[in-house]
Short mmCIF file of C-alpha atoms in Angstrom, two decimals:
data_model
loop_
_atom_site.label_atom_id
_atom_site.label_comp_id
_atom_site.label_asym_id
_atom_site.label_seq_id
_atom_site.Cartn_x
_atom_site.Cartn_y
_atom_site.Cartn_z
CA MET A 1 142.42 160.38 17.44
CA SER A 2 144.08 159.48 20.72
CA GLU A 3 144.33 155.88 21.88
CA SER A 4 141.58 154.68 24.18
CA GLY A 5 141.83 152.11 26.94
CA PRO A 6 140.68 148.48 26.66
CA LEU A 7 136.93 147.88 26.33
CA GLU A 8 134.97 145.01 27.84
CA PRO A 9 133.28 142.40 25.62
CA GLU A 10 129.51 142.47 25.59
CA ALA A 11 127.82 139.40 27.06
CA ALA A 12 130.56 136.78 27.07
CA ASN A 13 129.98 133.55 28.98
CA ASN A 14 132.52 131.74 31.14
CA GLU A 15 133.71 129.59 28.26
CA GLU A 16 134.49 132.72 26.27
CA LEU A 17 136.21 134.33 29.24
CA ASP A 18 138.37 131.26 29.64
CA ARG A 19 139.25 131.44 25.96
CA TYR A 20 140.17 135.12 26.26
CA SER A 21 142.43 134.27 29.18
CA ARG A 22 144.18 131.55 27.21
CA GLU A 23 144.67 133.72 24.14
CA SER A 24 145.53 137.10 25.59
CA GLY A 25 145.90 136.88 29.34
CA ARG A 26 143.53 139.84 29.61
CA TYR A 27 140.44 138.15 31.07
CA THR A 28 140.67 135.75 33.99
CA HIS A 29 138.07 133.02 34.37
CA ALA A 30 138.58 132.70 38.12
CA GLU A 31 137.74 136.35 38.78
CA ALA A 32 134.66 136.39 36.56
CA GLU A 33 133.13 133.04 37.47
CA GLY A 34 130.14 133.35 39.79
CA SER A 35 130.96 136.88 40.88
CA GLY A 36 128.00 138.53 39.22
CA LYS A 37 130.17 141.57 38.61
CA GLU A 38 131.62 143.05 35.48
CA GLU A 39 135.36 142.75 35.41
CA ASP A 40 137.52 145.87 35.51
CA PRO A 41 139.50 145.56 32.25
CA GLN A 42 142.25 147.93 33.41
CA LEU A 43 142.88 145.85 36.52
CA ALA A 44 142.75 142.66 34.48
CA GLU A 45 145.29 144.03 32.02
CA SER A 46 147.47 145.26 34.85
CA ALA A 47 147.52 141.83 36.43
CA ALA A 48 148.28 140.18 33.11
CA ASP A 49 151.00 142.71 32.33
CA HIS A 50 152.81 142.06 35.59
CA ALA A 51 152.24 138.34 35.91
CA SER A 52 155.40 136.31 35.72
CA ALA A 53 155.42 134.03 32.69
CA GLU A 54 157.48 131.55 34.69
CA GLU A 55 154.81 131.36 37.42
CA LEU A 56 152.07 130.74 34.88
CA TYR A 57 153.86 128.35 32.57
CA PRO A 58 156.02 125.69 34.23
CA VAL A 59 157.88 124.47 31.14
CA LEU A 60 159.12 127.96 30.36
CA ALA A 61 159.98 128.46 34.02
CA LYS A 62 162.12 125.34 34.20
CA ARG A 63 163.97 126.15 30.99
CA LYS A 64 164.62 129.78 31.93
CA ARG A 65 165.77 128.90 35.43
CA ARG A 66 168.26 126.42 33.98
CA ASN A 67 169.59 128.95 31.48
CA ARG A 68 169.91 131.67 34.11
CA ILE A 69 171.82 129.34 36.42
CA LEU A 70 174.20 128.44 33.58
CA LYS A 71 174.64 132.08 32.66
CA ARG A 72 175.23 133.13 36.26
CA VAL A 73 177.86 130.43 36.77
CA ALA A 74 179.59 131.47 33.56
CA VAL A 75 179.48 135.14 34.55
CA ILE A 76 181.00 134.49 37.99
CA VAL A 77 183.74 132.23 36.67
CA LEU A 78 184.55 134.57 33.80
CA SER A 79 184.78 137.58 36.14
CA VAL A 80 187.19 135.70 38.41
CA LEU A 81 189.33 134.66 35.46
CA LEU A 82 189.44 138.20 34.12
CA VAL A 83 190.70 139.42 37.49
CA PHE A 84 193.54 136.91 37.47
CA GLY A 85 194.59 138.15 34.04
CA SER A 86 196.45 136.53 31.16
CA ALA A 87 197.63 133.51 33.13
CA ALA A 88 194.08 132.27 32.99
CA GLY A 89 193.58 133.31 29.37
CA ALA A 90 192.91 129.83 28.05
CA LEU A 91 190.29 129.11 30.69
CA ALA A 92 188.74 132.54 30.19
CA TYR A 93 188.39 131.72 26.49
CA VAL A 94 186.58 128.48 27.30
CA TYR A 95 184.14 130.16 29.67
CA THR A 96 183.60 133.06 27.26
CA ASN A 97 182.50 130.54 24.65
CA SER A 98 180.17 128.96 27.20
CA LEU A 99 178.60 132.33 27.94
CA ASP A 100 178.30 133.05 24.23
CA ASN A 101 176.23 129.89 23.89
CA ALA A 102 174.06 130.90 26.84
CA LEU A 103 173.40 134.33 25.32
CA ALA A 104 172.45 132.90 21.93
CA PHE A 105 168.88 132.42 20.71
CA GLU A 106 167.61 128.93 21.50
CA ASP A 107 164.78 128.69 19.00
CA GLU A 108 165.75 128.11 15.36
CA LYS A 109 162.80 130.33 14.47
CA HIS A 110 164.86 133.29 15.66
CA THR A 111 168.19 132.25 14.17
CA ASP A 112 166.75 131.30 10.79
CA LYS A 113 167.71 133.96 8.23
CA LEU A 114 169.22 136.15 10.96
CA ASP A 115 172.67 136.10 9.35
CA THR A 116 171.24 137.53 6.14
CA SER A 117 169.13 140.13 7.97
CA LEU A 118 171.96 141.55 10.09
CA ILE A 119 174.59 143.70 8.40
CA THR A 120 178.16 143.73 9.76
CA PRO A 121 179.25 147.34 10.37
CA ALA A 122 182.54 148.77 9.15
CA THR A 123 185.26 148.82 11.81
CA GLY A 124 185.00 151.91 13.99
CA GLU A 125 181.76 153.08 12.39
CA PRO A 126 178.44 153.64 14.21
CA TYR A 127 175.93 150.80 13.99
CA TYR A 128 172.33 149.97 14.89
CA VAL A 129 170.99 147.47 17.42
CA LEU A 130 167.33 146.45 17.60
CA LEU A 131 166.13 145.97 21.18
CA LEU A 132 162.92 144.00 21.66
CA GLY A 133 160.86 143.63 24.82
CA SER A 134 159.00 140.34 24.48
CA ASP A 135 156.10 138.76 26.33
CA SER A 136 156.40 135.01 25.76
CA TYR A 137 153.79 132.56 26.98
CA GLU A 138 154.15 128.82 26.77
CA GLN A 139 152.34 125.93 28.42
CA GLU A 140 153.16 122.29 28.82
CA ASP A 141 149.94 120.88 27.36
CA ARG A 142 149.58 123.30 24.46
CA ASP A 143 151.27 123.49 21.10
CA TRP A 144 151.12 127.25 20.69
CA GLU A 145 153.07 130.27 21.79
CA ILE A 146 152.18 133.93 21.93
CA GLU A 147 155.14 136.23 21.41
CA ARG A 148 154.65 139.92 20.84
CA THR A 149 157.20 142.69 21.17
CA ASP A 150 155.27 145.62 22.61
CA VAL A 151 158.60 147.37 23.09
CA MET A 152 160.67 147.86 19.95
CA MET A 153 163.59 150.24 20.09
CA LEU A 154 166.17 151.00 17.41
CA VAL A 155 169.44 152.10 18.99
CA ARG A 156 172.27 153.83 17.14
CA ILE A 157 175.60 153.22 18.88
CA ASP A 158 178.67 155.33 18.20
CA PRO A 159 181.49 154.21 20.53
CA GLU A 160 184.01 156.59 18.93
CA GLU A 161 181.90 159.66 19.75
CA SER A 162 180.33 158.15 22.91
CA LYS A 163 176.82 158.69 21.54
CA VAL A 164 173.70 156.57 21.90
CA THR A 165 170.43 157.43 20.14
CA MET A 166 167.27 155.49 20.99
CA VAL A 167 164.24 155.53 18.69
CA SER A 168 160.98 153.92 19.82
CA ILE A 169 159.07 152.03 17.12
CA PRO A 170 155.32 152.36 17.83
CA ARG A 171 153.91 148.85 18.15
CA ASP A 172 150.83 149.75 16.06
CA THR A 173 152.91 150.64 13.00
CA PRO A 174 151.42 148.85 9.93
CA TYR A 175 153.32 145.74 8.86
CA VAL A 176 152.64 143.55 5.82
CA TRP A 177 153.71 139.93 6.38
CA GLU A 178 154.87 137.71 3.53
CA ASP A 179 151.36 136.21 3.27
CA GLY A 180 150.13 139.65 2.16
CA GLY A 181 148.12 140.21 5.33
CA MET A 182 148.16 143.43 7.33
CA TYR A 183 149.46 143.19 10.90
CA LYS A 184 151.01 145.41 13.54
CA ILE A 185 154.79 145.58 13.54
CA ASN A 186 154.96 144.00 17.01
CA ASP A 187 153.53 140.82 15.43
CA ALA A 188 156.63 140.35 13.26
CA TYR A 189 158.47 138.55 16.06
CA HIS A 190 155.63 136.06 16.49
CA LEU A 191 155.23 135.53 12.75
CA GLY A 192 158.83 135.20 11.64
CA GLY A 193 161.13 135.45 14.62
CA ALA A 194 163.88 137.95 15.33
CA SER A 195 164.92 138.16 11.68
CA ALA A 196 161.41 139.27 10.67
CA SER A 197 161.51 142.04 13.29
CA VAL A 198 164.93 143.15 12.04
CA ASP A 199 163.76 143.20 8.41
CA ALA A 200 160.57 145.09 9.31
CA VAL A 201 162.32 147.83 11.29
CA SER A 202 165.15 148.14 8.77
CA LYS A 203 162.64 148.62 5.94
CA LEU A 204 160.64 151.13 7.99
CA THR A 205 163.62 153.26 9.01
CA GLY A 206 165.86 152.81 5.99
CA VAL A 207 168.98 151.85 7.97
CA PRO A 208 170.91 148.56 8.23
CA ILE A 209 170.77 146.74 11.57
CA SER A 210 173.85 144.95 12.89
CA HIS A 211 172.62 143.28 16.10
CA VAL A 212 169.40 142.29 17.82
CA ALA A 213 168.72 141.65 21.51
CA VAL A 214 165.54 140.39 23.17
CA VAL A 215 164.62 140.93 26.82
CA GLY A 216 161.59 139.16 28.28
CA PHE A 217 159.47 141.44 30.45
CA SER A 218 159.67 138.83 33.18
CA SER A 219 163.47 139.33 33.12
CA LEU A 220 163.36 143.11 33.41
CA ALA A 221 163.22 142.98 37.21
CA ASP A 222 166.29 140.71 37.23
CA VAL A 223 168.19 143.19 35.03
CA VAL A 224 167.46 146.10 37.37
CA ASP A 225 168.01 144.16 40.58
CA GLY A 226 171.28 142.81 39.19
CA LEU A 227 172.51 146.41 38.95
CA GLY A 228 171.34 147.28 42.45
CA GLY A 229 168.48 149.42 41.15
CA VAL A 230 168.30 152.37 38.76
CA THR A 231 167.46 156.05 39.24
CA VAL A 232 164.69 157.63 37.14
CA ASN A 233 162.34 160.58 37.30
CA VAL A 234 158.69 159.49 37.58
CA ASP A 235 156.53 162.19 35.99
CA THR A 236 153.18 161.21 37.50
CA GLU A 237 151.83 158.94 40.23
CA LEU A 238 151.66 155.33 39.02
CA THR A 239 149.66 152.70 40.89
CA TYR A 240 149.48 149.03 39.88
CA GLN A 241 148.57 145.77 41.58
CA ASP A 242 151.15 143.00 41.61
CA ALA A 243 149.48 139.96 40.03
CA LEU A 244 151.24 137.47 42.31
CA THR A 245 151.36 139.19 45.71
CA LYS A 246 148.11 141.16 45.12
CA GLU A 247 149.85 144.12 46.72
CA TRP A 248 149.21 147.60 45.34
CA ILE A 249 152.44 149.38 44.49
CA THR A 250 152.50 153.15 44.08
CA LEU A 251 155.30 155.17 42.56
CA GLU A 252 155.20 158.80 43.64
CA PRO A 253 156.29 161.56 41.25
CA GLY A 254 159.90 162.66 41.41
CA GLU A 255 163.43 161.34 41.03
CA GLN A 256 163.94 158.05 42.84
CA LYS A 257 165.79 154.75 42.77
CA LEU A 258 163.65 151.85 41.58
CA ASP A 259 164.07 148.17 42.30
CA GLY A 260 163.17 145.50 39.75
CA SER A 261 159.44 145.28 40.53
CA GLN A 262 159.07 149.04 40.53
CA ALA A 263 160.95 149.29 37.24
CA GLN A 264 158.49 146.86 35.64
CA ILE A 265 155.60 149.07 36.72
CA PHE A 266 157.36 152.16 35.39
CA ALA A 267 157.92 150.48 32.02
CA ARG A 268 154.41 149.03 31.64
CA ALA A 269 152.10 151.69 33.10
CA ARG A 270 150.02 153.74 30.68
CA HIS A 271 146.43 154.03 31.99
CA GLU A 272 147.40 156.83 34.35
CA TYR A 273 147.96 158.99 31.30
CA VAL A 274 144.81 160.54 29.84
CA GLU A 275 146.08 160.90 26.27
CA ASN A 276 148.78 159.32 24.12
CA GLN A 277 149.09 156.45 26.55
CA ASP A 278 151.48 154.32 24.53
CA VAL A 279 153.66 157.34 23.72
CA HIS A 280 154.07 157.93 27.45
CA ARG A 281 154.92 154.28 27.97
CA GLN A 282 157.53 154.43 25.20
CA ASN A 283 159.04 157.50 26.85
CA ASN A 284 159.23 155.65 30.17
CA VAL A 285 160.89 152.65 28.53
CA ARG A 286 163.54 154.88 26.95
CA THR A 287 164.05 156.64 30.28
CA LEU A 288 164.55 153.27 31.96
CA ALA A 289 166.96 152.13 29.23
CA MET A 290 169.01 155.31 29.68
CA ALA A 291 169.09 154.73 33.44
CA ILE A 292 170.35 151.17 32.94
CA ILE A 293 173.11 152.34 30.58
CA LYS A 294 174.19 155.08 32.98
CA GLU A 295 174.18 152.66 35.91
CA ILE A 296 176.49 150.29 34.02
CA VAL A 297 179.02 152.86 32.80
CA GLN A 298 179.23 154.53 36.22
CA LYS A 299 180.49 151.31 37.80
CA PRO A 300 184.19 151.15 38.75
CA LEU A 301 186.17 149.40 36.02
CA VAL A 302 186.82 146.38 38.24
CA GLU A 303 183.04 145.92 38.63
CA LEU A 304 182.18 146.64 35.01
CA PRO A 305 182.43 143.09 33.58
CA ASP A 306 180.06 141.65 36.18
CA ALA A 307 177.65 144.59 35.80
CA ALA A 308 177.53 144.31 32.00
CA LEU A 309 177.21 140.54 32.06
CA SER A 310 174.53 140.57 34.76
CA VAL A 311 172.38 142.43 32.24
CA ALA A 312 173.48 140.22 29.34
CA GLU A 313 172.48 137.06 31.20
CA CYS A 314 168.82 138.14 30.98
CA VAL A 315 169.08 138.70 27.24
CA GLN A 316 169.01 136.59 24.08
CA THR A 317 171.19 138.12 21.40
CA ASP A 318 173.48 137.49 18.44
CA MET A 319 176.18 139.55 20.19
CA LYS A 320 179.15 137.80 21.75
CA THR A 321 180.47 138.24 25.27
CA ALA A 322 183.50 140.09 23.91
CA ASP A 323 181.20 142.52 22.07
CA VAL A 324 179.23 143.28 25.24
CA LEU A 325 182.34 143.83 27.36
CA SER A 326 184.10 145.89 24.69
CA LEU A 327 181.08 148.16 24.28
CA ALA A 328 180.70 148.63 28.04
CA MET A 329 184.40 149.45 28.42
CA ALA A 330 184.33 151.93 25.52
CA PHE A 331 181.51 153.96 27.04
CA ALA A 332 182.78 153.62 30.61
CA THR A 333 186.16 155.13 29.72
CA ASN A 334 184.40 158.12 28.11
CA LYS A 335 181.41 158.37 30.45
CA ASP A 336 181.94 162.09 31.13
CA ASP A 337 181.52 162.87 27.42
CA MET A 338 178.71 160.39 26.82
CA LYS A 339 175.56 161.70 25.13
CA ILE A 340 172.24 159.85 25.03
CA TYR A 341 169.48 161.04 22.69
CA SER A 342 165.97 159.66 22.35
CA ALA A 343 162.91 160.05 20.14
CA THR A 344 159.84 158.19 18.96
CA GLY A 345 158.54 157.54 15.48
CA PRO A 346 155.12 158.64 14.16
CA SER A 347 152.42 157.16 16.39
CA ALA A 348 149.13 158.87 15.47
CA GLY A 349 146.52 156.53 14.02
CA ASP A 350 142.94 155.32 14.03
CA PHE A 351 140.71 152.27 13.66
CA MET A 352 140.89 150.96 10.09
CA GLU A 353 137.75 149.30 8.77
CA GLU A 354 139.59 147.99 5.74
CA HIS A 355 141.73 145.96 8.14
CA ASN A 356 138.93 144.45 10.26
CA GLY A 357 138.68 147.50 12.51
CA MET A 358 142.30 147.17 13.62
CA TRP A 359 143.88 150.22 15.27
CA LEU A 360 146.93 151.19 13.21
CA CYS A 361 149.30 154.12 13.00
CA TYR A 362 148.94 156.25 9.89
CA GLU A 363 151.58 155.56 7.30
CA ASN A 364 154.19 158.31 7.38
CA PRO A 365 157.27 157.62 5.24
CA GLU A 366 158.22 161.32 5.09
CA GLY A 367 158.08 161.63 8.87
CA TRP A 368 160.27 158.56 9.33
CA ALA A 369 162.76 159.83 6.73
CA ALA A 370 163.04 163.20 8.49
CA LEU A 371 163.61 161.54 11.87
CA MET A 372 166.19 159.06 10.63
CA GLU A 373 168.13 161.72 8.72
CA SER A 374 169.08 163.41 12.00
CA VAL A 375 169.53 160.11 13.84
CA ASP A 376 171.83 158.67 11.19
CA ALA A 377 173.90 161.86 11.24
CA GLY A 378 174.50 161.43 14.96
CA GLU A 379 172.56 164.58 15.78
CA GLU A 380 170.01 165.14 18.51
CA PRO A 381 166.63 164.33 16.89
CA ALA A 382 164.71 167.51 16.17
CA GLU A 383 161.03 168.02 16.90
CA ILE A 384 159.15 166.86 13.81
CA ASP A 385 155.60 167.77 12.85
CA TYR A 386 154.44 164.26 12.00
CA GLU A 387 150.88 165.46 11.51
CA ALA A 388 151.95 167.44 8.46
CA THR A 389 153.24 164.33 6.66
CA GLN A 390 151.01 161.48 7.89
CA ILE A 391 148.82 159.75 5.31
CA VAL A 392 145.25 159.83 6.67
CA PRO A 393 142.43 157.92 4.97
CA GLY A 394 140.02 160.10 2.96
CA ALA A 395 136.94 161.59 4.57
CA GLU A 396 134.74 158.64 3.58
CA GLU A 397 137.24 156.07 4.88
CA ALA A 398 137.88 158.05 8.06
CA SER A 399 134.17 158.16 8.79
CA ALA A 400 133.97 154.41 8.35
CA ALA A 401 136.94 153.94 10.68
CA GLU A 402 134.97 155.60 13.49
CA GLY A 403 132.50 152.72 13.37
CA THR A 404 129.46 152.67 11.07
CA GLY A 405 127.73 149.57 12.34
CA GLU A 406 128.11 147.99 8.92
CA GLU A 407 127.99 144.22 8.74
CA GLY A 408 131.15 142.53 9.94
CA TYR A 409 132.50 145.45 11.94
CA VAL A 410 131.91 146.73 15.45
CA GLU A 411 134.31 149.29 16.92
CA GLY A 412 136.91 147.96 19.35
CA ASP A 413 140.20 149.30 20.61
CA GLU A 414 143.90 149.13 19.74
CA TYR A 415 144.12 145.58 21.11
CA GLY A 416 141.20 143.98 19.27
CA TYR A 417 137.66 144.33 17.92
CA TYR A 418 134.14 143.04 18.59
CA ASP A 419 132.24 140.88 16.13
CA GLU A 420 128.50 141.18 15.52
CA GLN A 421 127.74 138.86 18.44
CA GLY A 422 129.71 141.08 20.81
CA TYR A 423 132.64 138.68 21.21
CA TYR A 424 136.05 140.25 21.49
CA HIS A 425 138.91 139.19 19.20
CA GLU A 426 142.56 140.14 19.68
CA TYR A 427 144.57 141.18 16.66
#
């Protein structure tokens, strides 16, 4: 069953709409109040997807602006010191440490247990990095945060062979939290921080993970603009409305250079695709990641430190400045032989009544094992028939998953479900 788009709640009053806005950012009270019109859920989601967290939440904005200023100052000073060479070695060391601190996770929730979750690779051997794209919302007068990682990508890095393999982790992959409850794997970050995401993906794929890096979607534009744009091939026309400027932005099909705002649209768009919407979005994210890598390694060596660190300043990671620069230099010196592979894990699924009507991917341990066998060997991932190995509920359970109208369940979509009163609840 292919994924369907968001559905509107049936008969929700303004108070409920306001609650939906607070919890998910999908329904806006201001647009619905007094209009007498049903809200377009696709447009609402588009606006929420592209809204800047800093614009909406002042505390987060102030903190992120301060951190970016500190990182930018450290990047500039470090680049100057590197140019002047060993005579400035002591000062370079001081500023490198400052930048290391700026790159580090701020919240103890993300550093707790991280040392035990990450596995140090053997010298010269390939290793895995978990990249997370996080939406983080925070408000001054509230004591809650919503953090989900709709983008989860496991990256195998082999500097010796100049190979990078990117594997998308479908966000709807089943995940059992330590309380025994069933969740989606993109909830791991919210439930237990970066270490929980690392543990979840490591268990799913069967490989040790050595590093983790988190990029906020609101920072993606800064990453791309910091590189002067990136070149990608857009496979279909994509049209979205900017939530802040209210301008409609259209990306035409074909190879083109994208700025930061356009790159955000490219990475988030999915409704233009009729089927397998999230698979298409994952493909676009991997395409964008490849474009960013290529843009960095194509820089002249004298520009490489600033290019690599301009990306790093928008990231929270356990990696050190020296690690980032060393990795960039290794690939830049072998850029002509560099190979980048990409694939996605099993993503087919359905609504599961036994889990409150939640849309989940089918379990598929054999499919994951087949994929990771080629990835771990450094080979180009082969086409895998995931349908042949996926574990689908029996006929009786599958029929129930389509929506039977039984008490306590009304069919929803991959984002949430409707209760008997018609109110919509996010997972």
